[in-house]
PDB file of C-alpha atoms and ligand atoms in Angstrom:
ATOM      1  CA  MET A   1     -34.114  18.373   4.292  1.00 65.00           C
ATOM      2  CA  LEU A   2     -31.335  16.169   5.348  1.00 70.00           C
ATOM      3  CA  ALA A   3     -28.047  16.314   3.583  1.00 73.00           C
ATOM      4  CA  ILE A   4     -26.791  13.094   2.519  1.00 76.00           C
ATOM      5  CA  VAL A   5     -23.348  12.427   3.840  1.00 82.00           C
ATOM      6  CA  ASP A   6     -20.763   9.765   2.336  1.00 87.00           C
ATOM      7  CA  PRO A   7     -18.236   9.830   5.096  1.00 86.00           C
ATOM      8  CA  GLN A   8     -15.527   8.846   2.699  1.00 88.00           C
ATOM      9  CA  LEU A   9     -15.876  11.977   0.917  1.00 94.00           C
ATOM     10  CA  GLU A  10     -15.602  13.786   4.462  1.00 95.00           C
ATOM     11  CA  ALA A  11     -13.051  11.647   5.212  1.00 94.00           C
ATOM     12  CA  PHE A  12     -11.265  12.758   2.294  1.00 96.00           C
ATOM     13  CA  ARG A  13     -12.363  16.567   2.232  1.00 98.00           C
ATOM     14  CA  ASN A  14     -10.907  17.005   6.222  1.00 97.00           C
ATOM     15  CA  ASP A  15      -7.904  14.867   5.104  1.00 97.00           C
ATOM     16  CA  VAL A  16      -7.080  17.592   2.237  1.00 98.00           C
ATOM     17  CA  LEU A  17      -8.203  20.434   3.889  1.00 98.00           C
ATOM     18  CA  ALA A  18      -6.548  19.727   6.868  1.00 98.00           C
ATOM     19  CA  GLY A  19      -2.999  18.781   4.818  1.00 98.00           C
ATOM     20  CA  LEU A  20      -3.353  21.729   2.648  1.00 98.00           C
ATOM     21  CA  SER A  21      -3.297  23.931   5.522  1.00 98.00           C
ATOM     22  CA  ALA A  22      -0.385  22.313   7.564  1.00 98.00           C
ATOM     23  CA  PRO A  23       2.663  23.962   7.987  1.00 97.00           C
ATOM     24  CA  ILE A  24       4.239  21.281   5.809  1.00 97.00           C
ATOM     25  CA  PRO A  25       1.265  20.570   3.563  1.00 98.00           C
ATOM     26  CA  ALA A  26       0.810  16.574   2.929  1.00 98.00           C
ATOM     27  CA  VAL A  27      -1.774  14.523   1.983  1.00 98.00           C
ATOM     28  CA  PRO A  28      -2.258  10.836   2.827  1.00 96.00           C
ATOM     29  CA  ALA A  29      -1.166   8.628  -0.015  1.00 95.00           C
ATOM     30  CA  ARG A  30      -4.247   6.553   0.569  1.00 93.00           C
ATOM     31  CA  TRP A  31      -6.047   8.976  -1.398  1.00 95.00           C
ATOM     32  CA  PHE A  32      -4.162   8.197  -4.697  1.00 95.00           C
ATOM     33  CA  TYR A  33      -6.480   5.460  -5.363  1.00 91.00           C
ATOM     34  CA  ASP A  34      -9.630   6.190  -6.974  1.00 90.00           C
ATOM     35  CA  GLN A  35     -10.759   4.330 -10.704  1.00 89.00           C
ATOM     36  CA  ARG A  36      -7.756   6.281 -11.971  1.00 93.00           C
ATOM     37  CA  GLY A  37      -5.436   6.030  -9.103  1.00 93.00           C
ATOM     38  CA  SER A  38      -5.658   2.208  -9.187  1.00 89.00           C
ATOM     39  CA  GLU A  39      -5.478   2.087 -13.058  1.00 91.00           C
ATOM     40  CA  LEU A  40      -2.734   4.165 -13.179  1.00 95.00           C
ATOM     41  CA  PHE A  41      -0.868   1.903 -10.001  1.00 94.00           C
ATOM     42  CA  ASP A  42      -1.525  -1.037 -11.616  1.00 92.00           C
ATOM     43  CA  ASP A  43       0.778   0.417 -15.147  1.00 95.00           C
ATOM     44  CA  ILE A  44       3.217   1.128 -12.493  1.00 97.00           C
ATOM     45  CA  THR A  45       3.803  -2.399 -11.612  1.00 95.00           C
ATOM     46  CA  ARG A  46       4.410  -3.050 -14.888  1.00 95.00           C
ATOM     47  CA  LEU A  47       6.815  -0.711 -15.897  1.00 97.00           C
ATOM     48  CA  PRO A  48      10.434  -1.638 -15.752  1.00 96.00           C
ATOM     49  CA  SER A  49      11.793   0.509 -13.731  1.00 97.00           C
ATOM     50  CA  TYR A  50       9.279  -0.242 -10.885  1.00 98.00           C
ATOM     51  CA  TYR A  51      10.758  -3.395  -9.700  1.00 97.00           C
ATOM     52  CA  PRO A  52       9.216  -4.374  -6.489  1.00 97.00           C
ATOM     53  CA  THR A  53       6.366  -5.949  -8.203  1.00 97.00           C
ATOM     54  CA  GLN A  54       8.337  -8.138 -10.262  1.00 97.00           C
ATOM     55  CA  VAL A  55      11.114  -8.997  -7.891  1.00 98.00           C
ATOM     56  CA  GLU A  56       8.463  -9.898  -5.434  1.00 98.00           C
ATOM     57  CA  THR A  57       6.727 -12.082  -7.862  1.00 97.00           C
ATOM     58  CA  ARG A  58       9.672 -13.823  -8.358  1.00 97.00           C
ATOM     59  CA  LEU A  59      10.535 -14.508  -5.183  1.00 98.00           C
ATOM     60  CA  LEU A  60       7.498 -15.644  -3.964  1.00 98.00           C
ATOM     61  CA  GLN A  61       7.367 -18.045  -6.743  1.00 98.00           C
ATOM     62  CA  ASP A  62      10.731 -19.024  -6.210  1.00 98.00           C
ATOM     63  CA  VAL A  63      10.654 -19.858  -2.272  1.00 98.00           C
ATOM     64  CA  MET A  64       6.540 -20.889  -1.912  1.00 97.00           C
ATOM     65  CA  PRO A  65       7.645 -24.605  -1.370  1.00 97.00           C
ATOM     66  CA  GLU A  66       9.768 -23.386   1.877  1.00 97.00           C
ATOM     67  CA  ILE A  67       6.986 -21.155   2.537  1.00 98.00           C
ATOM     68  CA  ALA A  68       3.979 -23.554   2.096  1.00 97.00           C
ATOM     69  CA  ALA A  69       5.986 -25.875   4.636  1.00 97.00           C
ATOM     70  CA  CYS A  70       6.247 -23.708   7.161  1.00 97.00           C
ATOM     71  CA  ILE A  71       2.083 -23.033   7.281  1.00 97.00           C
ATOM     72  CA  PRO A  72      -0.094 -25.140   9.276  1.00 96.00           C
ATOM     73  CA  GLU A  73      -3.085 -27.598   7.484  1.00 95.00           C
ATOM     74  CA  GLY A  74      -6.277 -26.152   7.338  1.00 95.00           C
ATOM     75  CA  ALA A  75      -5.293 -22.434   7.872  1.00 97.00           C
ATOM     76  CA  ALA A  76      -7.125 -19.201   6.994  1.00 98.00           C
ATOM     77  CA  VAL A  77      -5.282 -16.851   4.711  1.00 98.00           C
ATOM     78  CA  VAL A  78      -6.302 -13.455   5.996  1.00 98.00           C
ATOM     79  CA  GLU A  79      -4.843 -10.870   3.406  1.00 97.00           C
ATOM     80  CA  PHE A  80      -4.656  -7.114   3.960  1.00 97.00           C
ATOM     81  CA  GLY A  81      -5.860  -5.824   0.700  1.00 92.00           C
ATOM     82  CA  ALA A  82      -7.999  -7.382  -2.341  1.00 86.00           C
ATOM     83  CA  GLY A  83      -5.088  -9.466  -3.592  1.00 80.00           C
ATOM     84  CA  SER A  84      -3.385  -9.473  -6.652  1.00 82.00           C
ATOM     85  CA  GLN A  85      -4.001 -11.431 -10.131  1.00 86.00           C
ATOM     86  CA  THR A  86      -0.801 -13.086  -9.561  1.00 90.00           C
ATOM     87  CA  LYS A  87       0.822 -13.215  -6.037  1.00 95.00           C
ATOM     88  CA  THR A  88      -2.524 -14.443  -4.170  1.00 95.00           C
ATOM     89  CA  PRO A  89      -2.837 -17.373  -6.923  1.00 96.00           C
ATOM     90  CA  ILE A  90       0.911 -18.689  -5.850  1.00 97.00           C
ATOM     91  CA  LEU A  91       0.093 -18.452  -2.211  1.00 97.00           C
ATOM     92  CA  LEU A  92      -3.562 -20.258  -2.249  1.00 97.00           C
ATOM     93  CA  GLU A  93      -1.805 -22.652  -4.872  1.00 96.00           C
ATOM     94  CA  ALA A  94       0.832 -23.640  -2.643  1.00 97.00           C
ATOM     95  CA  VAL A  95      -0.714 -23.291   0.866  1.00 96.00           C
ATOM     96  CA  ALA A  96      -4.327 -24.796  -0.103  1.00 95.00           C
ATOM     97  CA  PRO A  97      -5.673 -23.202   2.860  1.00 97.00           C
ATOM     98  CA  ALA A  98      -9.293 -24.023   4.272  1.00 96.00           C
ATOM     99  CA  ALA A  99     -10.648 -20.471   3.949  1.00 97.00           C
ATOM    100  CA  TYR A 100      -8.829 -17.400   1.702  1.00 97.00           C
ATOM    101  CA  VAL A 101     -10.169 -13.530   3.671  1.00 97.00           C
ATOM    102  CA  PRO A 102      -9.008 -10.919   1.915  1.00 96.00           C
ATOM    103  CA  ILE A 103      -9.885  -7.419   3.478  1.00 96.00           C
ATOM    104  CA  ASP A 104     -10.658  -4.224   1.177  1.00 92.00           C
ATOM    105  CA  ILE A 105     -12.270  -0.600   1.578  1.00 85.00           C
ATOM    106  CA  SER A 106     -13.452  -1.034  -1.957  1.00 81.00           C
ATOM    107  CA  GLY A 107     -16.100  -3.210  -2.122  1.00 78.00           C
ATOM    108  CA  ASP A 108     -16.623  -3.598  -5.776  1.00 82.00           C
ATOM    109  CA  TYR A 109     -13.244  -4.154  -6.637  1.00 83.00           C
ATOM    110  CA  LEU A 110     -12.871  -6.606  -3.713  1.00 89.00           C
ATOM    111  CA  GLU A 111     -16.310  -8.969  -4.899  1.00 90.00           C
ATOM    112  CA  GLN A 112     -15.256  -8.866  -8.493  1.00 89.00           C
ATOM    113  CA  SER A 113     -10.829 -10.474  -7.388  1.00 89.00           C
ATOM    114  CA  ALA A 114     -13.227 -12.619  -4.948  1.00 92.00           C
ATOM    115  CA  ALA A 115     -15.555 -14.210  -8.117  1.00 93.00           C
ATOM    116  CA  GLU A 116     -12.359 -14.876 -10.092  1.00 93.00           C
ATOM    117  CA  LEU A 117     -10.131 -17.085  -7.034  1.00 94.00           C
ATOM    118  CA  ARG A 118     -13.872 -18.815  -6.617  1.00 94.00           C
ATOM    119  CA  ASP A 119     -13.460 -20.085 -10.372  1.00 94.00           C
ATOM    120  CA  GLN A 120      -9.976 -20.545 -10.408  1.00 94.00           C
ATOM    121  CA  PHE A 121      -9.492 -22.422  -7.010  1.00 95.00           C
ATOM    122  CA  GLU A 122     -12.658 -25.068  -7.208  1.00 92.00           C
ATOM    123  CA  GLY A 123     -13.935 -25.425  -3.759  1.00 91.00           C
ATOM    124  CA  LEU A 124     -12.044 -22.447  -2.283  1.00 94.00           C
ATOM    125  CA  LYS A 125     -14.312 -20.741   0.918  1.00 96.00           C
ATOM    126  CA  VAL A 126     -13.492 -16.919  -0.297  1.00 96.00           C
ATOM    127  CA  LEU A 127     -14.943 -14.770   2.480  1.00 96.00           C
ATOM    128  CA  PRO A 128     -14.418 -11.098   1.114  1.00 95.00           C
ATOM    129  CA  VAL A 129     -14.774  -8.792   4.268  1.00 95.00           C
ATOM    130  CA  THR A 130     -15.347  -4.658   3.150  1.00 92.00           C
ATOM    131  CA  ALA A 131     -13.529  -3.028   5.715  1.00 92.00           C
ATOM    132  CA  ASP A 132      -9.996  -0.545   5.983  1.00 91.00           C
ATOM    133  CA  PHE A 133      -7.886  -2.901   7.087  1.00 94.00           C
ATOM    134  CA  THR A 134      -6.591  -0.518   9.648  1.00 93.00           C
ATOM    135  CA  ARG A 135      -8.909   0.220  12.079  1.00 92.00           C
ATOM    136  CA  PRO A 136     -10.796  -2.601  14.045  1.00 92.00           C
ATOM    137  CA  PHE A 137     -13.403  -5.149  12.365  1.00 93.00           C
ATOM    138  CA  HIS A 138     -14.090  -8.724  12.688  1.00 94.00           C
ATOM    139  CA  LEU A 139     -13.440 -11.590  10.914  1.00 96.00           C
ATOM    140  CA  PRO A 140     -16.100 -13.660   8.996  1.00 96.00           C
ATOM    141  CA  GLU A 141     -17.858 -16.610  11.133  1.00 94.00           C
ATOM    142  CA  GLY A 142     -16.051 -19.772  11.381  1.00 93.00           C
ATOM    143  CA  VAL A 143     -12.511 -18.098  10.913  1.00 96.00           C
ATOM    144  CA  GLU A 144     -11.730 -17.580  13.904  1.00 93.00           C
ATOM    145  CA  PRO A 145     -10.731 -21.594  15.487  1.00 95.00           C
ATOM    146  CA  LEU A 146      -8.489 -22.232  12.255  1.00 97.00           C
ATOM    147  CA  PRO A 147      -4.657 -21.609  12.340  1.00 97.00           C
ATOM    148  CA  LYS A 148      -4.125 -17.797  10.748  1.00 98.00           C
ATOM    149  CA  LEU A 149      -1.612 -16.647   8.281  1.00 98.00           C
ATOM    150  CA  GLY A 150      -1.929 -13.331   7.237  1.00 98.00           C
ATOM    151  CA  PHE A 151      -0.420 -12.083   3.891  1.00 98.00           C
ATOM    152  CA  PHE A 152       0.903  -8.439   3.378  1.00 98.00           C
ATOM    153  CA  PRO A 153       2.644  -8.346   0.026  1.00 97.00           C
ATOM    154  CA  GLY A 154       3.717  -5.286  -1.967  1.00 96.00           C
ATOM    155  CA  SER A 155       5.510  -3.719   0.755  1.00 97.00           C
ATOM    156  CA  THR A 156       2.538  -1.588   1.610  1.00 97.00           C
ATOM    157  CA  ILE A 157       4.106  -1.827   4.886  1.00 98.00           C
ATOM    158  CA  GLY A 158       6.217   0.721   3.687  1.00 98.00           C
ATOM    159  CA  ASN A 159       4.096   3.634   2.926  1.00 97.00           C
ATOM    160  CA  PHE A 160       3.189   4.088   6.659  1.00 97.00           C
ATOM    161  CA  VAL A 161       5.783   6.081   8.945  1.00 97.00           C
ATOM    162  CA  PRO A 162       7.031   3.482  11.539  1.00 97.00           C
ATOM    163  CA  ARG A 163       4.751   4.753  14.205  1.00 97.00           C
ATOM    164  CA  SER A 164       1.860   4.274  12.234  1.00 97.00           C
ATOM    165  CA  ALA A 165       3.509   0.960  10.454  1.00 98.00           C
ATOM    166  CA  THR A 166       3.947  -0.805  14.362  1.00 98.00           C
ATOM    167  CA  ASP A 167       0.284   0.465  15.075  1.00 98.00           C
ATOM    168  CA  LEU A 168      -0.660  -1.769  12.057  1.00 98.00           C
ATOM    169  CA  LEU A 169       1.178  -4.459  12.751  1.00 98.00           C
ATOM    170  CA  ARG A 170       0.134  -4.570  16.538  1.00 98.00           C
ATOM    171  CA  HIS A 171      -3.313  -4.373  15.012  1.00 98.00           C
ATOM    172  CA  PHE A 172      -3.306  -7.612  12.442  1.00 98.00           C
ATOM    173  CA  ARG A 173      -1.557  -9.200  15.882  1.00 98.00           C
ATOM    174  CA  ASP A 174      -4.735  -8.578  17.723  1.00 97.00           C
ATOM    175  CA  LEU A 175      -6.841  -9.721  14.973  1.00 97.00           C
ATOM    176  CA  LEU A 176      -5.275 -12.604  14.086  1.00 97.00           C
ATOM    177  CA  GLY A 177      -4.079 -14.079  17.835  1.00 96.00           C
ATOM    178  CA  THR A 178      -1.237 -15.283  19.441  1.00 96.00           C
ATOM    179  CA  GLY A 179       0.494 -18.134  17.314  1.00 96.00           C
ATOM    180  CA  ALA A 180      -0.512 -16.351  14.258  1.00 98.00           C
ATOM    181  CA  LEU A 181       2.040 -16.291  11.073  1.00 98.00           C
ATOM    182  CA  LEU A 182       2.358 -13.382   9.005  1.00 98.00           C
ATOM    183  CA  LEU A 183       4.030 -13.125   5.303  1.00 98.00           C
ATOM    184  CA  ILE A 184       5.203  -9.824   5.042  1.00 98.00           C
ATOM    185  CA  GLY A 185       6.953  -8.193   1.655  1.00 98.00           C
ATOM    186  CA  MET A 186       9.377  -5.126   2.534  1.00 98.00           C
ATOM    187  CA  ASP A 187      11.454  -3.078   0.305  1.00 98.00           C
ATOM    188  CA  ARG A 188      14.869  -3.364   0.913  1.00 98.00           C
ATOM    189  CA  VAL A 189      17.412  -0.190   1.059  1.00 98.00           C
ATOM    190  CA  LYS A 190      19.402   0.502  -2.356  1.00 97.00           C
ATOM    191  CA  SER A 191      20.943   2.686  -4.673  1.00 97.00           C
ATOM    192  CA  VAL A 192      19.600   5.547  -4.772  1.00 98.00           C
ATOM    193  CA  LYS A 193      19.857   6.096  -8.411  1.00 98.00           C
ATOM    194  CA  ARG A 194      17.416   3.067  -8.603  1.00 97.00           C
ATOM    195  CA  LEU A 195      14.931   4.126  -6.282  1.00 98.00           C
ATOM    196  CA  ILE A 196      14.690   7.531  -8.119  1.00 98.00           C
ATOM    197  CA  ASP A 197      14.182   5.551 -11.210  1.00 98.00           C
ATOM    198  CA  ALA A 198      11.517   3.635 -10.134  1.00 98.00           C
ATOM    199  CA  TYR A 199       9.561   6.365  -8.706  1.00 98.00           C
ATOM    200  CA  ASP A 200      10.145   8.767 -11.632  1.00 98.00           C
ATOM    201  CA  ASP A 201       9.925   6.401 -14.645  1.00 98.00           C
ATOM    202  CA  PRO A 202      11.052   7.806 -18.086  1.00 96.00           C
ATOM    203  CA  GLU A 203       7.517   6.900 -18.992  1.00 97.00           C
ATOM    204  CA  GLY A 204       5.922   9.203 -16.548  1.00 98.00           C
ATOM    205  CA  VAL A 205       3.673   7.157 -15.036  1.00 98.00           C
ATOM    206  CA  THR A 206       4.101   7.776 -11.662  1.00 98.00           C
ATOM    207  CA  ALA A 207       4.158  11.533 -12.420  1.00 98.00           C
ATOM    208  CA  GLN A 208       0.580  10.952 -13.752  1.00 98.00           C
ATOM    209  CA  PHE A 209      -0.129   9.106 -10.343  1.00 98.00           C
ATOM    210  CA  ASN A 210       0.928  11.715  -8.273  1.00 98.00           C
ATOM    211  CA  LEU A 211      -0.642  14.373 -10.363  1.00 98.00           C
ATOM    212  CA  ASN A 212      -3.947  12.450 -10.378  1.00 98.00           C
ATOM    213  CA  LEU A 213      -4.554  13.391  -6.868  1.00 98.00           C
ATOM    214  CA  LEU A 214      -4.855  16.919  -7.394  1.00 98.00           C
ATOM    215  CA  HIS A 215      -7.056  16.277 -10.435  1.00 98.00           C
ATOM    216  CA  ARG A 216      -9.352  14.181  -7.767  1.00 98.00           C
ATOM    217  CA  ILE A 217      -9.110  17.048  -5.377  1.00 98.00           C
ATOM    218  CA  ASN A 218     -10.929  19.278  -8.373  1.00 98.00           C
ATOM    219  CA  ARG A 219     -13.537  16.591  -9.357  1.00 97.00           C
ATOM    220  CA  GLU A 220     -14.390  15.054  -5.921  1.00 97.00           C
ATOM    221  CA  LEU A 221     -14.299  18.676  -3.735  1.00 97.00           C
ATOM    222  CA  ASP A 222     -14.797  21.006  -6.105  1.00 97.00           C
ATOM    223  CA  GLY A 223     -11.487  22.443  -6.667  1.00 98.00           C
ATOM    224  CA  ASP A 224      -9.673  24.933  -9.134  1.00 98.00           C
ATOM    225  CA  ILE A 225      -6.228  23.609  -9.124  1.00 98.00           C
ATOM    226  CA  PRO A 226      -4.188  24.532 -12.264  1.00 98.00           C
ATOM    227  CA  VAL A 227      -2.891  20.881 -12.318  1.00 98.00           C
ATOM    228  CA  ASP A 228      -0.228  22.379 -14.904  1.00 98.00           C
ATOM    229  CA  ALA A 229       0.976  24.379 -12.133  1.00 98.00           C
ATOM    230  CA  PHE A 230       2.772  21.626 -10.269  1.00 98.00           C
ATOM    231  CA  ARG A 231       5.040  18.521 -11.348  1.00 98.00           C
ATOM    232  CA  HIS A 232       6.113  15.463  -9.991  1.00 98.00           C
ATOM    233  CA  GLU A 233       8.923  15.136  -8.031  1.00 98.00           C
ATOM    234  CA  ALA A 234      10.736  11.871  -6.180  1.00 98.00           C
ATOM    235  CA  ARG A 235      13.573  12.540  -3.232  1.00 98.00           C
ATOM    236  CA  TRP A 236      15.491   9.905  -1.315  1.00 98.00           C
ATOM    237  CA  ASN A 237      15.410  10.858   2.356  1.00 98.00           C
ATOM    238  CA  ASP A 238      18.360   9.518   3.659  1.00 98.00           C
ATOM    239  CA  ILE A 239      17.699  10.123   7.117  1.00 98.00           C
ATOM    240  CA  LEU A 240      14.632   8.637   7.149  1.00 98.00           C
ATOM    241  CA  SER A 241      14.968   5.903   4.861  1.00 98.00           C
ATOM    242  CA  ARG A 242      12.410   6.612   2.465  1.00 98.00           C
ATOM    243  CA  ILE A 243      11.704   8.107  -1.098  1.00 98.00           C
ATOM    244  CA  GLU A 244       9.507  10.691  -0.842  1.00 98.00           C
ATOM    245  CA  MET A 245       6.973  11.878  -3.580  1.00 98.00           C
ATOM    246  CA  HIS A 246       5.926  15.680  -3.692  1.00 98.00           C
ATOM    247  CA  LEU A 247       3.613  17.888  -5.862  1.00 98.00           C
ATOM    248  CA  VAL A 248       6.049  20.835  -6.532  1.00 98.00           C
ATOM    249  CA  ALA A 249       4.433  24.316  -7.588  1.00 98.00           C
ATOM    250  CA  THR A 250       6.489  25.862 -10.406  1.00 98.00           C
ATOM    251  CA  ARG A 251       4.627  29.025 -10.144  1.00 98.00           C
ATOM    252  CA  ASP A 252       3.201  31.248  -7.356  1.00 98.00           C
ATOM    253  CA  VAL A 253      -0.153  30.006  -7.453  1.00 98.00           C
ATOM    254  CA  ARG A 254      -3.658  30.373  -5.808  1.00 98.00           C
ATOM    255  CA  PHE A 255      -6.906  28.052  -6.078  1.00 98.00           C
ATOM    256  CA  THR A 256      -9.831  26.983  -3.661  1.00 98.00           C
ATOM    257  CA  VAL A 257     -10.965  23.628  -2.515  1.00 98.00           C
ATOM    258  CA  SER A 258     -14.193  23.319  -1.226  1.00 97.00           C
ATOM    259  CA  GLY A 259     -14.164  27.199  -0.779  1.00 97.00           C
ATOM    260  CA  GLN A 260     -11.629  27.203   1.101  1.00 98.00           C
ATOM    261  CA  PRO A 261      -8.173  29.382  -0.273  1.00 98.00           C
ATOM    262  CA  PHE A 262      -5.098  28.699  -0.741  1.00 98.00           C
ATOM    263  CA  ASP A 263      -1.616  30.269  -1.615  1.00 98.00           C
ATOM    264  CA  PHE A 264       1.484  28.025  -2.746  1.00 98.00           C
ATOM    265  CA  ALA A 265       4.807  29.569  -3.517  1.00 98.00           C
ATOM    266  CA  ALA A 266       6.876  28.476  -6.491  1.00 98.00           C
ATOM    267  CA  GLY A 267       9.306  25.667  -5.172  1.00 98.00           C
ATOM    268  CA  SER A 268       6.817  24.546  -2.681  1.00 98.00           C
ATOM    269  CA  SER A 269       5.536  21.319  -2.166  1.00 98.00           C
ATOM    270  CA  ILE A 270       2.587  18.870  -1.303  1.00 98.00           C
ATOM    271  CA  HIS A 271       4.092  16.039   0.137  1.00 98.00           C
ATOM    272  CA  SER A 272       1.690  13.557  -1.170  1.00 98.00           C
ATOM    273  CA  GLU A 273       3.325   9.841  -0.568  1.00 98.00           C
ATOM    274  CA  ASN A 274       6.315   7.954   1.751  1.00 98.00           C
ATOM    275  CA  SER A 275       7.455   4.551   0.897  1.00 98.00           C
ATOM    276  CA  HIS A 276      10.053   3.498   3.090  1.00 98.00           C
ATOM    277  CA  LYS A 277      13.052   0.661   2.232  1.00 98.00           C
ATOM    278  CA  TYR A 278      14.180  -1.262   4.859  1.00 98.00           C
ATOM    279  CA  GLY A 279      17.708  -2.507   5.994  1.00 95.00           C
ATOM    280  CA  GLU A 280      18.218  -6.110   7.250  1.00 92.00           C
ATOM    281  CA  ARG A 281      17.888  -4.799  11.127  1.00 95.00           C
ATOM    282  CA  GLY A 282      15.335  -2.218  10.683  1.00 96.00           C
ATOM    283  CA  ALA A 283      13.204  -4.818   9.159  1.00 97.00           C
ATOM    284  CA  ARG A 284      13.116  -7.205  11.738  1.00 98.00           C
ATOM    285  CA  LEU A 285      13.369  -4.010  14.311  1.00 98.00           C
ATOM    286  CA  LEU A 286       9.861  -2.799  13.235  1.00 98.00           C
ATOM    287  CA  LEU A 287       8.091  -6.115  13.155  1.00 98.00           C
ATOM    288  CA  LEU A 288       9.130  -7.133  16.648  1.00 98.00           C
ATOM    289  CA  ALA A 289       8.235  -3.457  17.856  1.00 98.00           C
ATOM    290  CA  GLY A 290       4.514  -4.408  16.059  1.00 98.00           C
ATOM    291  CA  GLY A 291       4.673  -7.668  18.488  1.00 98.00           C
ATOM    292  CA  TRP A 292       5.832 -10.337  15.056  1.00 98.00           C
ATOM    293  CA  THR A 293       8.654 -12.522  16.048  1.00 98.00           C
ATOM    294  CA  PRO A 294      10.628 -12.961  12.466  1.00 98.00           C
ATOM    295  CA  LEU A 295      11.144 -16.630  11.960  1.00 98.00           C
ATOM    296  CA  ARG A 296      12.478 -16.780   8.512  1.00 98.00           C
ATOM    297  CA  GLU A 297      13.961 -14.265   5.882  1.00 98.00           C
ATOM    298  CA  TRP A 298      14.200 -14.716   2.087  1.00 98.00           C
ATOM    299  CA  SER A 299      15.837 -12.405  -0.348  1.00 97.00           C
ATOM    300  CA  ASP A 300      16.358 -12.212  -4.159  1.00 97.00           C
ATOM    301  CA  GLU A 301      19.533 -12.718  -5.457  1.00 96.00           C
ATOM    302  CA  ALA A 302      20.508  -8.829  -6.000  1.00 96.00           C
ATOM    303  CA  GLY A 303      19.200  -8.428  -2.387  1.00 97.00           C
ATOM    304  CA  ASP A 304      16.086  -6.443  -3.803  1.00 97.00           C
ATOM    305  CA  PHE A 305      13.574  -7.356  -1.534  1.00 98.00           C
ATOM    306  CA  TRP A 306      12.266  -9.169   1.208  1.00 97.00           C
ATOM    307  CA  ILE A 307       9.980 -11.690   1.756  1.00 98.00           C
ATOM    308  CA  ILE A 308       9.798 -11.923   5.821  1.00 98.00           C
ATOM    309  CA  LEU A 309       7.731 -14.906   7.696  1.00 98.00           C
ATOM    310  CA  ALA A 310       6.838 -13.959  11.427  1.00 98.00           C
ATOM    311  CA  GLU A 311       5.122 -15.151  14.127  1.00 98.00           C
ATOM    312  CA  ALA A 312       2.394 -13.616  16.537  1.00 98.00           C
TER     313      ALA A 312
HETATM  314  C1  LIG B   1       1.272   0.590  -2.884  1.00 97.05           C
HETATM  315  N1  LIG B   1       2.773   1.251  -2.586  1.00 97.05           N
HETATM  316  C2  LIG B   1       3.534  -0.078  -1.951  1.00 97.05           C
HETATM  317  C3  LIG B   1       3.555   1.453  -3.324  1.00 97.05           C
HETATM  318  C4  LIG B   1       5.136   2.002  -3.414  1.00 97.05           C
HETATM  319  O1  LIG B   1       6.154   1.417  -4.156  1.00 97.05           O
HETATM  320  O2  LIG B   1       5.119   2.763  -2.173  1.00 97.05           O
HETATM  321  C5  LIG B   1       2.842   2.868  -4.443  1.00 97.05           C
HETATM  322  C6  LIG B   1       3.569   3.387  -5.376  1.00 97.05           C
HETATM  323  N2  LIG B   1       3.885   4.817  -5.272  1.00 97.05           N
HETATM  324  C7  LIG B   1       4.403   5.431  -6.519  1.00 97.05           C
HETATM  325  N3  LIG B   1       4.958   4.142  -7.298  1.00 97.05           N
HETATM  326  C8  LIG B   1       4.106   3.297  -6.506  1.00 97.05           C
END
């Protein structure tokens, strides 16, 4: 009998088994986002201490007329991600593009948000593409000849280590072509206290988000991790300019995942996320290394967040 293989599940298993066996145990952050993880992330974006979403949304609203003035008429907006209910409409309203192409790995969520946007923007061509935007894929038919604006808000670029972030930016450039524009959100370096508060909120939502990864491993990969033996920790790594999220063992633990045994000593951790924060020069250099020339930069008054428009 042929076993049915779910490629997503196998990729998750490979990443978890390899990651937990590594000298510095780590699981890629993209595995946070199952149904529960996506709901928890949504809750995070509404927390008072998690400033990036509020600040970026307000900044987009404030500077959108200036941004729109830089975008050619009849452009296709290509969003890397399914789009947010607040940020995407701000852009679509101001730019009035010929087409909107959201790209996301989660087909159901993508179709749902595409349907909402079609209702909201009558006549807008919404052409969703179900794909992992970090890997090669094709744009829908008819989009190729249009001028293109890539949209990558949310400081998601910060979740990639610089080497992968430049690879990703180059991949966006290859996809969108020379002359394309990219509107990207980046989180700025700020006081360690504010950063830690944002990633270790008093309500404990980010802790639940982090610990949900262990629940997901137990659920989907036949694991028996005692989740109560781990705690959430957010650390600032100054040399690498990033917040790191860890799951720290509070006692010696032994567990299995898909039949494979693992031992974690009290105090050792599973590194579950990086969120890089950029200074002025660093942000520009990252874009340049990824093949994009910054044209305009906007920041809020407090200097918390960047929105940068760059050209391929
Ligand atoms: C999705 N990403 C940009 C978030 C961030 O701030 O790095 C994920 C997140 N992790 C903890 N809180 C939010």
